[in-house]
Tab-separated table of C-alpha atoms and ligand atoms in Angstrom:
chain	number	residue	atom	x	y	z
A	234	UNK	CA	-0.055	-0.007	0.073
A	235	UNK	CA	1.539	3.411	-0.900
A	236	UNK	CA	2.541	5.499	2.080
A	237	UNK	CA	0.023	8.293	2.795
A	238	UNK	CA	2.201	11.472	2.589
A	239	UNK	CA	0.948	14.948	3.628
A	240	UNK	CA	2.305	17.822	1.513
A	241	UNK	CA	3.047	21.255	3.086
A	242	UNK	CA	4.354	23.490	0.377
A	243	UNK	CA	6.996	26.255	0.977
A	244	UNK	CA	5.425	29.689	0.667
A	245	UNK	CA	8.141	30.696	-1.857
A	246	UNK	CA	10.621	28.617	-3.793
A	247	UNK	CA	14.370	29.352	-3.688
A	248	UNK	CA	16.150	30.179	-6.945
A	249	UNK	CA	17.922	27.044	-8.300
A	250	UNK	CA	21.675	27.512	-8.695
A	251	UNK	CA	22.595	28.851	-12.143
A	252	UNK	CA	24.029	26.630	-14.797
A	253	UNK	CA	27.277	28.584	-14.301
A	254	UNK	CA	27.508	28.111	-10.619
A	255	UNK	CA	29.893	25.370	-9.411
A	256	UNK	CA	27.698	23.059	-7.528
A	257	UNK	CA	30.492	21.440	-5.405
A	258	UNK	CA	29.073	18.949	-2.951
A	259	UNK	CA	26.295	19.684	-0.333
A	260	UNK	CA	26.232	23.475	-0.550
A	261	UNK	CA	22.702	23.879	-1.984
A	262	UNK	CA	19.436	22.318	-0.625
A	263	UNK	CA	16.111	21.710	-2.404
A	264	UNK	CA	12.987	23.501	-1.222
A	265	UNK	CA	11.360	20.544	0.490
A	266	UNK	CA	12.407	17.667	2.695
A	267	UNK	CA	10.657	14.496	3.865
A	268	UNK	CA	9.997	13.814	7.524
A	269	UNK	CA	8.409	10.851	9.420
A	270	UNK	CA	8.231	10.241	13.235
A	271	UNK	CA	8.596	7.139	15.377
A	272	UNK	CA	7.335	6.347	18.843
A	273	UNK	CA	7.374	2.901	20.346
A	274	UNK	CA	3.622	3.041	20.728
A	275	UNK	CA	2.796	4.249	17.124
A	276	UNK	CA	5.632	2.918	15.098
A	277	UNK	CA	6.561	5.155	12.038
A	278	UNK	CA	3.841	7.714	11.409
A	279	UNK	CA	3.006	11.102	10.087
A	280	UNK	CA	4.783	11.046	6.844
A	281	UNK	CA	5.105	14.505	5.257
A	282	UNK	CA	6.898	16.573	2.611
A	283	UNK	CA	7.488	19.920	4.136
A	284	UNK	CA	9.770	23.005	3.613
A	285	UNK	CA	13.479	22.325	4.301
A	286	UNK	CA	13.702	23.963	7.666
A	287	UNK	CA	15.059	23.355	11.220
A	288	UNK	CA	13.857	20.210	12.913
A	289	UNK	CA	12.861	21.687	16.327
A	290	UNK	CA	14.734	19.276	18.580
A	291	UNK	CA	14.586	19.230	22.345
A	292	UNK	CA	18.060	19.993	23.755
A	293	UNK	CA	17.686	16.793	25.837
A	294	UNK	CA	17.261	14.798	22.547
A	295	UNK	CA	19.319	11.621	22.844
A	296	UNK	CA	21.030	12.080	19.527
A	297	UNK	CA	22.662	15.254	20.857
A	298	UNK	CA	24.159	13.414	23.756
A	299	UNK	CA	24.867	9.859	22.832
A	300	UNK	CA	25.151	9.954	19.046
A	301	UNK	CA	22.217	7.784	17.979
A	302	UNK	CA	22.428	9.062	14.396
A	303	UNK	CA	22.740	7.138	11.153
A	304	UNK	CA	22.448	8.229	7.513
A	305	UNK	CA	23.015	7.146	3.984
A	306	UNK	CA	23.566	8.815	0.666
A	307	UNK	CA	22.518	8.045	-2.802
A	308	UNK	CA	22.007	9.849	-6.177
A	309	UNK	CA	19.345	10.628	-8.714
A	310	UNK	CA	20.572	11.365	-12.294
A	311	UNK	CA	18.914	13.262	-15.201
A	312	UNK	CA	19.606	10.908	-18.111
A	313	UNK	CA	20.441	11.951	-21.628
A	314	UNK	CA	16.814	11.023	-22.429
A	315	UNK	CA	15.489	13.425	-19.788
A	316	UNK	CA	14.354	10.612	-17.509
A	317	UNK	CA	15.225	10.742	-13.743
A	318	UNK	CA	16.902	7.530	-12.447
A	319	UNK	CA	18.014	6.559	-8.947
A	320	UNK	CA	21.056	4.352	-8.545
A	321	UNK	CA	20.553	1.279	-6.301
A	322	UNK	CA	18.102	3.102	-4.065
A	323	UNK	CA	16.693	-0.043	-2.546
A	324	UNK	CA	20.223	-1.097	-1.458
A	325	UNK	CA	20.890	2.286	0.097
A	326	UNK	CA	17.617	2.007	2.010
A	327	UNK	CA	18.404	-1.558	3.188
A	328	UNK	CA	21.795	-0.280	4.389
A	329	UNK	CA	20.181	2.595	6.279
A	330	UNK	CA	18.025	0.052	8.072
A	331	UNK	CA	21.001	-2.083	8.932
A	332	UNK	CA	22.895	0.873	10.250
A	333	UNK	CA	19.972	1.905	12.563
A	334	UNK	CA	19.791	-1.668	13.822
A	335	UNK	CA	23.531	-1.621	14.737
A	336	UNK	CA	22.900	1.411	16.942
A	337	UNK	CA	19.750	-0.100	18.512
A	338	UNK	CA	17.634	2.558	16.766
A	339	UNK	CA	14.126	2.119	15.100
A	340	UNK	CA	14.922	1.111	11.496
A	341	UNK	CA	12.852	2.464	8.657
A	342	UNK	CA	11.538	-0.526	6.577
A	343	UNK	CA	13.564	-0.188	3.386
A	344	UNK	CA	10.493	-0.295	1.163
A	345	UNK	CA	8.982	2.610	3.164
A	346	UNK	CA	12.268	4.700	2.978
A	347	UNK	CA	12.290	4.092	-0.797
A	348	UNK	CA	8.749	5.261	-1.241
A	349	UNK	CA	9.399	8.329	0.762
A	350	UNK	CA	12.527	9.245	-1.132
A	351	UNK	CA	10.849	8.585	-4.520
A	352	UNK	CA	7.897	10.758	-3.518
A	353	UNK	CA	10.204	13.563	-2.354
A	354	UNK	CA	12.343	13.457	-5.536
A	355	UNK	CA	9.219	13.434	-7.731
A	356	UNK	CA	8.072	16.523	-5.798
A	357	UNK	CA	11.464	18.222	-6.227
A	358	UNK	CA	12.193	16.950	-9.749
A	359	UNK	CA	13.238	20.398	-10.892
A	360	UNK	CA	16.118	20.273	-8.447
A	361	UNK	CA	17.853	17.444	-10.390
A	362	UNK	CA	20.547	19.432	-12.187
A	363	UNK	CA	21.008	19.264	-15.923
A	364	UNK	CA	24.706	19.897	-16.455
A	365	UNK	CA	26.936	16.780	-17.360
A	366	UNK	CA	28.415	15.136	-14.273
A	367	UNK	CA	25.909	16.523	-11.874
A	368	UNK	CA	23.180	14.808	-9.934
A	369	UNK	CA	20.695	15.185	-6.993
A	370	UNK	CA	22.252	13.771	-3.790
A	371	UNK	CA	19.680	12.224	-1.432
A	372	UNK	CA	20.622	12.232	2.255
A	373	UNK	CA	18.275	10.292	4.457
A	374	UNK	CA	18.970	10.376	8.182
A	375	UNK	CA	17.598	8.743	11.300
A	376	UNK	CA	18.156	10.378	14.734
A	377	UNK	CA	16.981	9.701	18.268
A	378	UNK	CA	14.653	12.465	19.322
A	379	UNK	CA	13.487	11.324	22.763
A	380	UNK	CA	14.432	13.866	25.484
A	381	UNK	CA	16.091	11.666	28.071
A	382	UNK	CA	19.585	11.622	29.568
A	383	UNK	CA	19.754	8.002	30.671
A	384	UNK	CA	22.061	5.892	28.478
A	385	UNK	CA	19.831	3.356	26.688
A	386	UNK	CA	18.224	3.181	23.203
A	387	UNK	CA	15.844	6.020	22.792
A	388	UNK	CA	12.104	5.318	22.149
A	389	UNK	CA	11.393	8.278	19.748
A	390	UNK	CA	13.039	8.819	16.350
A	391	UNK	CA	12.890	11.174	13.443
A	392	UNK	CA	13.590	10.007	9.855
A	393	UNK	CA	14.185	12.805	7.345
A	394	UNK	CA	15.471	13.022	3.860
A	395	UNK	CA	17.102	16.181	2.369
A	396	UNK	CA	18.212	16.778	-1.188
A	397	UNK	CA	21.207	18.623	-2.540
A	398	UNK	CA	22.175	19.176	-6.221
A	399	UNK	CA	25.793	18.334	-6.464
A	400	UNK	CA	28.734	18.296	-8.960
A	401	UNK	CA	32.044	16.624	-8.235
A	402	UNK	CA	32.960	15.734	-4.642
A	403	UNK	CA	36.532	16.981	-4.868
A	404	UNK	CA	37.346	20.394	-5.875
A	405	UNK	CA	40.126	19.142	-8.210
A	406	UNK	CA	37.637	17.123	-10.305
A	407	UNK	CA	38.681	13.564	-11.157
A	408	UNK	CA	42.467	14.263	-10.877
A	409	UNK	CA	44.297	11.882	-8.719
A	410	UNK	CA	44.526	12.898	-5.025
A	411	UNK	CA	47.484	12.485	-2.614
A	412	UNK	CA	46.625	10.446	0.454
A	413	UNK	CA	48.453	10.396	3.875
A	414	UNK	CA	48.860	6.819	5.250
A	415	UNK	CA	47.740	7.251	8.872
A	416	UNK	CA	49.730	5.034	11.204
A	417	UNK	CA	48.528	6.260	14.643
A	418	UNK	CA	44.999	7.292	14.724
A	419	UNK	CA	42.130	4.802	14.239
A	420	UNK	CA	38.682	5.364	12.780
A	421	UNK	CA	37.035	2.047	13.802
A	422	UNK	CA	38.019	-1.202	15.515
A	423	UNK	CA	36.738	-4.631	15.176
A	424	UNK	CA	33.448	-5.090	16.816
A	425	UNK	CA	32.783	-1.291	16.598
A	426	UNK	CA	30.562	0.842	14.448
A	427	UNK	CA	32.745	0.914	11.390
A	428	UNK	CA	30.398	-1.165	9.305
A	429	UNK	CA	27.488	1.094	9.933
A	430	UNK	CA	26.972	4.604	8.407
A	431	UNK	CA	26.947	6.109	11.756
A	432	UNK	CA	27.521	9.831	12.192
A	433	UNK	CA	30.021	9.138	14.995
A	434	UNK	CA	32.406	7.319	12.479
A	435	UNK	CA	32.782	10.549	10.570
A	436	UNK	CA	33.473	12.561	13.819
A	437	UNK	CA	36.132	9.950	14.584
A	438	UNK	CA	37.815	10.547	11.257
A	439	UNK	CA	38.204	14.237	11.489
A	440	UNK	CA	41.370	14.753	13.499
A	441	UNK	CA	43.441	12.697	11.094
A	442	UNK	CA	41.867	14.256	8.106
A	443	UNK	CA	42.694	17.793	9.453
A	444	UNK	CA	46.235	16.703	10.156
A	445	UNK	CA	46.581	15.108	6.684
A	446	UNK	CA	45.360	18.421	4.999
A	447	UNK	CA	47.947	20.431	7.058
A	448	UNK	CA	50.580	18.151	5.561
A	449	UNK	CA	49.212	18.912	2.055
A	450	UNK	CA	47.306	15.684	1.638
A	451	UNK	CA	43.618	15.425	0.397
A	452	UNK	CA	42.665	12.538	2.729
A	453	UNK	CA	43.750	9.702	4.855
A	454	UNK	CA	44.424	6.025	4.212
A	455	UNK	CA	43.165	4.093	7.172
A	456	UNK	CA	44.955	0.989	8.453
A	457	UNK	CA	43.515	-1.685	10.783
A	458	UNK	CA	43.145	-0.681	14.416
A	459	UNK	CA	45.004	-3.628	15.938
A	460	UNK	CA	48.342	-3.800	14.017
A	461	UNK	CA	48.239	-0.571	11.864
A	462	UNK	CA	49.375	-2.843	8.966
A	463	UNK	CA	46.402	-3.782	6.814
A	464	UNK	CA	44.737	-1.356	4.476
A	465	UNK	CA	41.000	-0.532	5.225
A	466	UNK	CA	39.682	2.464	3.453
A	467	UNK	CA	40.563	5.782	2.084
A	468	UNK	CA	38.900	8.843	3.460
A	469	UNK	CA	35.187	8.101	3.379
A	470	UNK	CA	35.593	5.528	0.516
A	471	UNK	CA	36.399	1.887	-0.074
A	472	UNK	CA	39.827	1.183	-1.469
A	473	UNK	CA	41.006	-0.744	-4.525
A	474	UNK	CA	44.566	-1.570	-5.514
A	475	UNK	CA	45.801	-3.039	-8.783
A	476	UNK	CA	49.012	-5.017	-8.330
A	477	UNK	CA	50.245	-6.838	-11.506
A	478	UNK	CA	47.082	-8.269	-12.927
A	479	UNK	CA	45.232	-8.646	-9.603
A	480	UNK	CA	42.713	-6.059	-8.313
A	481	UNK	CA	42.480	-6.228	-4.523
A	482	UNK	CA	40.029	-4.722	-2.108
A	483	UNK	CA	39.915	-5.458	1.681
A	484	UNK	CA	37.184	-8.068	2.669
A	485	UNK	CA	34.167	-6.781	4.572
A	486	UNK	CA	35.133	-7.367	8.240
A	487	UNK	CA	32.756	-4.979	9.878
A	488	UNK	CA	35.309	-2.163	10.469
A	489	UNK	CA	34.349	-0.263	7.289
A	490	UNK	CA	31.171	0.417	5.348
A	491	UNK	CA	29.879	-2.198	2.693
A	492	UNK	CA	29.992	0.312	-0.108
A	493	UNK	CA	27.377	0.122	-2.818
A	494	UNK	CA	29.746	1.606	-5.354
A	495	UNK	CA	32.340	-1.014	-4.086
A	496	UNK	CA	29.892	-3.839	-4.758
A	497	UNK	CA	29.035	-2.373	-8.188
A	498	UNK	CA	32.712	-2.049	-9.132
A	499	UNK	CA	33.372	-5.672	-8.019
A	500	UNK	CA	30.426	-6.828	-10.148
A	501	UNK	CA	31.734	-4.920	-13.275
A	502	UNK	CA	35.263	-6.225	-12.779
A	503	UNK	CA	33.982	-9.832	-12.541
A	504	UNK	CA	31.815	-9.148	-15.641
A	505	UNK	CA	35.045	-8.082	-17.416
A	506	UNK	CA	36.917	-11.133	-16.267
A	507	UNK	CA	39.406	-9.046	-14.343
A	508	UNK	CA	41.053	-11.071	-11.560
A	509	UNK	CA	39.649	-9.617	-8.368
A	510	UNK	CA	40.386	-10.619	-4.673
A	511	UNK	CA	38.668	-9.553	-1.588
A	512	UNK	CA	41.606	-10.105	0.709
A	513	UNK	CA	43.749	-8.501	3.300
A	514	UNK	CA	46.573	-6.303	1.963
A	515	UNK	CA	49.274	-5.009	4.167
A	516	UNK	CA	51.040	-1.801	3.700
A	517	UNK	CA	54.386	-3.737	3.319
A	518	UNK	CA	52.948	-5.751	0.414
A	519	UNK	CA	51.931	-2.582	-1.151
A	520	UNK	CA	55.285	-0.923	-0.756
A	521	UNK	CA	57.058	-4.060	-1.955
A	522	UNK	CA	54.758	-4.073	-5.071
A	523	UNK	CA	55.631	-0.462	-5.630
A	524	UNK	CA	59.445	-1.237	-5.439
A	525	UNK	CA	59.012	-4.024	-7.970
A	526	UNK	CA	57.113	-1.649	-10.355
A	527	UNK	CA	53.932	-3.716	-9.999
A	528	UNK	CA	51.726	-1.202	-8.145
A	529	UNK	CA	49.694	0.110	-11.066
A	530	UNK	CA	46.721	1.775	-9.631
A	531	UNK	CA	45.037	2.742	-6.316
A	532	UNK	CA	41.588	4.203	-6.209
A	533	UNK	CA	38.687	4.898	-3.875
A	534	UNK	CA	35.087	4.106	-4.575
A	535	UNK	CA	32.005	5.856	-3.051
A	536	UNK	CA	28.773	7.438	-3.986
A	537	UNK	CA	29.869	10.958	-3.740
A	538	UNK	CA	33.095	10.707	-5.933
A	539	UNK	CA	32.201	7.447	-7.739
A	540	UNK	CA	35.893	6.573	-8.479
A	541	UNK	CA	38.762	8.710	-7.059
A	542	UNK	CA	42.149	7.752	-8.306
A	543	UNK	CA	45.079	8.017	-5.783
A	544	UNK	CA	48.234	9.518	-7.346
A	545	UNK	CA	50.450	9.419	-4.294
A	546	UNK	CA	50.775	7.870	-0.815
A	547	UNK	CA	52.469	9.806	1.874
A	548	UNK	CA	54.517	8.194	4.647
A	549	UNK	CA	56.787	9.640	7.434
A	550	UNK	CA	59.738	8.545	5.348
A	551	UNK	CA	58.552	9.889	1.980
A	552	UNK	CA	55.944	9.536	-0.657
A	553	UNK	CA	55.146	6.715	-3.202
A	554	UNK	CA	54.126	8.133	-6.606
A	555	UNK	CA	51.430	5.811	-8.119
A	556	UNK	CA	50.914	5.512	-11.923
A	557	UNK	CA	53.054	8.525	-12.448
A	558	UNK	CA	50.307	10.590	-10.745
A	559	UNK	CA	47.943	10.042	-13.590
A	560	UNK	CA	44.466	8.563	-13.752
A	561	UNK	CA	44.886	4.686	-14.301
A	562	UNK	CA	43.287	2.851	-17.245
A	563	UNK	CA	41.098	0.713	-14.928
A	564	UNK	CA	39.903	3.741	-12.863
A	565	UNK	CA	38.884	5.535	-16.003
A	566	UNK	CA	37.142	2.453	-17.549
A	567	UNK	CA	35.160	1.866	-14.255
A	568	UNK	CA	34.239	5.598	-13.960
A	569	UNK	CA	32.889	5.618	-17.481
A	570	UNK	CA	31.046	2.424	-17.033
A	571	UNK	CA	29.360	3.378	-13.718
A	572	UNK	CA	28.449	6.917	-14.721
A	573	UNK	CA	27.351	5.583	-18.188
A	574	UNK	CA	24.827	3.315	-16.472
A	575	UNK	CA	23.750	6.117	-14.118
A	576	UNK	CA	23.041	8.642	-16.907
A	577	UNK	CA	21.365	5.961	-18.975
A	578	UNK	CA	23.862	5.937	-21.888
A	579	UNK	CA	25.001	2.411	-21.151
A	580	UNK	CA	22.858	-0.739	-20.695
A	581	UNK	CA	21.891	-1.319	-17.064
A	582	UNK	CA	22.346	-5.035	-17.229
A	583	UNK	CA	22.148	-5.543	-13.447
A	584	UNK	CA	19.009	-3.617	-12.873
A	585	UNK	CA	20.624	-0.946	-10.743
A	586	UNK	CA	18.573	1.978	-11.950
A	587	UNK	CA	14.954	2.831	-11.095
A	588	UNK	CA	13.141	5.402	-13.230
A	589	UNK	CA	11.498	8.004	-11.038
A	590	UNK	CA	8.543	9.690	-12.794
B	842	COI	C1	30.269	8.777	-0.192
B	842	COI	O1	31.365	8.437	-0.805
B	842	COI	O2	29.307	8.862	-0.703
B	842	COI	C2	30.500	9.083	1.191
B	842	COI	O3	30.047	8.337	2.047
B	842	COI	C3	30.907	10.476	1.501
B	842	COI	C4	29.792	11.309	2.197
B	842	COI	C5	29.830	11.090	3.611
B	842	COI	C6	29.980	12.776	1.875
């Protein structure tokens, strides 16, 4: 049964960014958002589309004290045929529910979240930007809204989704980024929250990322929390490394997010009969491969940047230049394949796209 959704229109609409404006990432917001509330008695109720505005949270709300907050992020594309298509929306909604469960929060049933997001995007269709390489970023969030200072799972939650027209995630476009290999700080440990898209994970990452930027690096390469030896992820993205003819990505061990772009890239590589391994990769193996001239490509994958090539890895004793600092052949091929499917110029043979209209 379709979700009954009240619509409260904004009294005036904001001007959309001009075609000449650089959209960047997350700077502009659409006129309307979606909101739905949860109480343990009523479950999820009162679905509405309303103007994008402050939420009106009690200062005692549990999210502000104990960080019960999870989110996800997906994109809607304006295809070359004018149709709007969401990329793997159902998978993003399933992941949002899994993240909420990890933090003992009320999960939004994925089908309900998907319906809500599709209704909001239909309502805000004019906010899906037209320029090549742009999209509408969808940010669904669940937070604990119960005003209570005891430490236990809250019994009231808010689910909201906001929309932001975006361009590239990095200000340097798709040029390779230089990454600092972080050997002291840890983002997530085994048994912790790393596998959930919890707001707290992003707070945990900031100190290392600020320090890396001071050193002139764009982001951080995270190593495992126990030995600081095994590669886990890069910035907010999953990591892939091409050594010889093998493409390696760390196995999902619960310390980092099961990326939807990661899974899509693995699927495409297997379609193309590329040798792929989900296995542990130590920083020593990576350095050795570099010495032998076998480290051909390193790249991150994520919703925001899609594929982000890494051109250099910084260590305390110097920097490894990767692929002469240029975009690798496989990174480019994957970027073209994923974005081609997203914009509807390539066949969607895995059924990843949903037309919204
Ligand atoms: C993504 O790559 O989509 C991310 O998770 C980054 C986002 C937190 C801005």
